[in-house]
Amino acid sequence: MAAADVVLCAASTSLYHTTAKAAAQRAGARGVFNAPYRADAWRNGAMTADFFEIRRRAERLAELWRRTREVRITSPAGTDLRATVTGREPMAWLTGICRNAGEVSAFPGGEVSLPPVEGTSEGIVVWERVASDLGALEEPVRITVRGGRAVAIEGGPSALRLRAIVDSVVDADNIGEIGIGLNPAARIGDEITEAKKAFGTVHVALGDSANEYGGLVECDVHLDGLVMEPTIEFDGVAVVVAGRHVYDLAP
């Protein structure tokens, strides 16, 4: 991949958080990863969105995020997470539009995200509906976070499977990403790749935050979990309220 100018990676397993992708990005390749590998996903759902409007929203949200020291996320299911993001660059190009060398996006596009500063995340994250490697969740998964690490995982069979992964992979307990979904056409089903792009959601990931992603923790897994109807505050100012985006009104 590092020898290519443009990359289109359609695979059944994510290659986004890999050293191969990072090497290609550093070499100046641009392109899309995690592209839909099922025919239906190319024709319906998130792929039908206006990606230029998504990019506009992403750039506006990133503008606000760059000025932010602390993010707080709450949800009706019980999420209440705080994290420091000072100095972390929000990725506004994760929208499926990659015009410049080194810009890569998960596809279908539709999020802006960043890795919080290591060791600063504190509180509770409740994953709902769907998560990486777990698929559709039998019931919500409650993750207690201390010092940037998942210290307890509760919530039925899905939680047991997640705990087994975290216990067996070095640094899989790291809070590696906060991502805000921006795609109004994205469907929430049993596939996290599309669900985490859904407008009005946020996803919080465990594991890898490096490989040109902006964080410092290299890990063999990157596990996204969905948070529904979130309220998101940047330094105490709400930018999303119960899944409703209000940042266009922000100064």
XYZ file of C-alpha atoms in Angstrom:
251
model
C 0.000 0.000 0.000
C 2.820 2.426 0.738
C 3.694 2.543 -2.974
C 0.168 3.572 -3.993
C -1.185 7.073 -4.506
C -4.794 6.031 -3.837
C -6.034 3.085 -1.773
C -9.488 1.472 -1.750
C -9.540 -1.246 0.892
C -12.661 -3.432 0.842
C -12.161 -6.201 3.381
C -14.223 -8.247 5.808
C -11.810 -7.300 8.605
C -10.792 -3.743 9.413
C -7.312 -2.732 8.284
C -7.676 0.817 9.542
C -5.749 0.376 12.773
C -2.731 -1.390 11.256
C 0.911 -0.549 10.675
C 0.377 -1.109 6.926
C -2.248 1.633 6.785
C -0.068 3.926 8.876
C 2.929 3.377 6.570
C 0.834 4.150 3.490
C -0.529 7.284 5.141
C 2.956 8.503 6.063
C 4.060 7.883 2.472
C 1.311 10.189 1.224
C -1.332 7.710 0.110
C -4.938 8.828 0.367
C -7.997 6.660 0.279
C -10.698 4.768 2.089
C -10.519 1.769 4.389
C -13.128 -0.555 5.901
C -15.081 -0.055 2.679
C -18.313 -2.093 2.524
C -17.709 -5.693 1.559
C -21.413 -6.537 1.262
C -23.196 -5.460 -1.918
C -26.159 -4.012 -0.011
C -23.888 -1.631 1.881
C -22.658 -0.070 -1.372
C -26.197 0.803 -2.472
C -28.083 1.693 0.694
C -27.789 3.292 4.094
C -24.739 5.393 4.882
C -23.458 5.308 1.299
C -26.431 7.388 0.107
C -25.611 10.428 2.250
C -24.405 13.843 1.089
C -20.727 13.489 1.984
C -19.983 17.134 1.218
C -22.520 18.235 3.835
C -21.043 15.707 6.264
C -17.576 17.158 5.625
C -18.909 20.663 6.323
C -20.332 19.534 9.650
C -17.124 17.666 10.484
C -14.951 20.706 9.870
C -17.211 22.906 12.005
C -17.185 20.412 14.856
C -13.404 19.960 14.559
C -12.952 23.730 14.757
C -14.689 23.743 18.138
C -12.934 20.585 19.342
C -9.471 22.065 18.716
C -10.199 24.784 21.271
C -11.394 22.298 23.883
C -9.573 21.058 26.966
C -12.125 18.597 28.378
C -14.917 16.583 26.784
C -17.824 15.186 28.781
C -20.243 12.580 27.401
C -23.471 11.546 29.133
C -26.369 9.371 27.992
C -29.734 8.103 29.259
C -28.265 4.588 29.586
C -25.730 5.765 32.154
C -22.664 6.983 30.294
C -20.834 9.761 32.151
C -17.288 10.084 30.851
C -14.800 12.936 31.057
C -11.527 13.094 29.127
C -8.802 15.621 28.370
C -8.232 16.281 24.664
C -5.746 19.172 24.789
C -3.290 18.973 21.902
C -5.134 16.204 20.077
C -6.104 16.938 16.481
C -9.691 16.017 15.595
C -9.842 14.153 12.306
C -12.387 15.950 10.153
C -11.529 13.985 7.016
C -13.158 10.763 8.251
C -16.037 11.601 5.955
C -15.235 9.597 2.830
C -13.723 12.644 1.103
C -9.929 12.390 0.928
C -8.555 15.101 -1.336
C -5.053 15.560 0.050
C -2.012 13.321 0.419
C -2.134 11.402 3.686
C -5.881 11.820 4.188
C -7.557 8.477 4.812
C -11.080 7.684 5.878
C -13.097 4.767 7.036
C -15.851 4.139 4.489
C -18.710 4.772 4.478
C -17.670 8.104 5.909
C -19.359 10.137 8.558
C -17.538 10.948 11.777
C -15.055 13.264 13.422
C -12.924 11.720 16.130
C -9.740 11.847 18.163
C -7.915 9.871 20.855
C -8.176 11.426 24.320
C -4.963 12.133 26.194
C -3.726 8.897 27.727
C -4.585 8.415 31.387
C -7.175 11.206 31.557
C -10.470 9.431 30.843
C -12.632 8.928 33.933
C -16.155 7.691 34.531
C -18.625 5.270 32.974
C -19.195 4.292 29.339
C -22.289 2.278 28.414
C -22.116 0.613 25.001
C -25.520 0.027 23.402
C -26.873 -1.855 20.403
C -23.610 -2.916 18.691
C -19.840 -3.103 19.163
C -16.715 -4.298 17.373
C -16.090 -8.064 17.539
C -19.319 -8.491 19.527
C -21.928 -7.614 16.909
C -25.425 -6.875 18.184
C -25.380 -6.642 21.981
C -27.756 -8.800 24.004
C -27.839 -6.024 26.590
C -25.842 -2.854 27.246
C -22.210 -3.217 28.302
C -21.151 -0.994 31.213
C -17.460 -0.073 31.321
C -15.948 1.631 34.365
C -12.978 3.827 33.442
C -10.224 5.007 35.769
C -6.992 6.673 34.724
C -7.736 6.148 31.053
C -8.265 2.392 31.431
C -11.267 0.085 31.601
C -11.166 -1.357 35.114
C -14.538 -3.154 35.145
C -16.826 -4.537 32.431
C -20.397 -5.586 33.258
C -23.511 -6.596 31.374
C -24.283 -10.163 30.373
C -22.843 -12.393 27.615
C -21.469 -9.512 25.509
C -19.646 -8.130 28.529
C -18.118 -11.535 29.230
C -16.815 -11.748 25.666
C -15.423 -8.226 25.826
C -13.748 -8.906 29.156
C -12.071 -11.976 27.679
C -10.608 -9.867 24.862
C -9.450 -7.097 27.175
C -7.851 -9.589 29.563
C -5.956 -11.346 26.769
C -4.643 -8.421 24.676
C -2.057 -5.985 26.007
C -3.418 -2.426 26.253
C -6.894 -3.416 25.071
C -8.195 -1.634 28.179
C -6.970 1.750 26.902
C -9.593 4.383 26.066
C -8.387 4.933 22.511
C -10.990 7.066 20.746
C -14.007 9.305 21.028
C -15.893 9.618 17.738
C -19.017 11.600 16.893
C -21.316 10.210 14.194
C -22.369 12.622 11.436
C -24.047 10.499 8.753
C -27.859 10.895 8.725
C -28.293 7.947 6.352
C -26.287 5.454 8.423
C -28.224 2.463 9.737
C -27.834 1.004 13.205
C -27.771 -2.750 12.804
C -25.344 -5.504 13.722
C -22.339 -3.930 11.950
C -20.415 -1.276 13.886
C -18.635 0.069 10.783
C -21.858 1.707 9.600
C -23.634 2.133 12.935
C -20.909 4.279 14.496
C -21.336 6.822 11.685
C -25.008 7.371 12.526
C -25.961 10.987 13.146
C -26.844 11.555 16.786
C -24.524 8.884 18.201
C -21.053 8.803 19.690
C -18.672 5.865 19.909
C -15.977 5.242 22.489
C -13.247 2.760 21.635
C -10.923 0.515 23.590
C -7.416 -0.398 22.461
C -5.249 1.119 19.748
C -4.902 4.890 19.435
C -1.640 5.051 17.467
C -0.770 4.139 13.849
C -1.128 7.737 12.616
C -4.314 8.137 14.624
C -2.788 10.677 16.972
C -2.460 8.712 20.206
C 0.437 6.907 21.850
C -0.909 3.419 22.568
C -0.244 0.665 20.043
C -2.528 -2.315 20.496
C -3.531 -5.321 18.411
C -7.233 -4.446 18.715
C -9.426 -1.368 18.344
C -12.925 -1.994 19.667
C -15.679 0.547 19.028
C -18.904 0.616 21.019
C -21.970 2.756 20.359
C -23.482 5.280 22.784
C -27.059 6.315 21.964
C -28.690 9.743 22.459
C -25.528 11.298 23.889
C -25.097 14.758 25.295
C -21.589 16.006 24.527
C -20.001 19.030 26.173
C -16.804 20.815 25.150
C -15.480 22.595 28.255
C -18.986 22.664 29.686
C -20.686 23.932 26.523
C -23.107 21.488 24.894
C -22.458 20.720 21.223
C -24.801 17.710 21.108
C -27.897 17.402 23.324
C -29.649 14.020 23.532
C -28.391 13.211 20.039
C -29.380 16.604 18.619
C -26.486 18.586 17.160
C -26.416 22.216 18.294
C -22.837 23.257 17.513
C -23.845 25.379 14.509
C -25.232 27.754 17.133
C -21.955 27.858 19.081
C -19.664 30.929 18.872
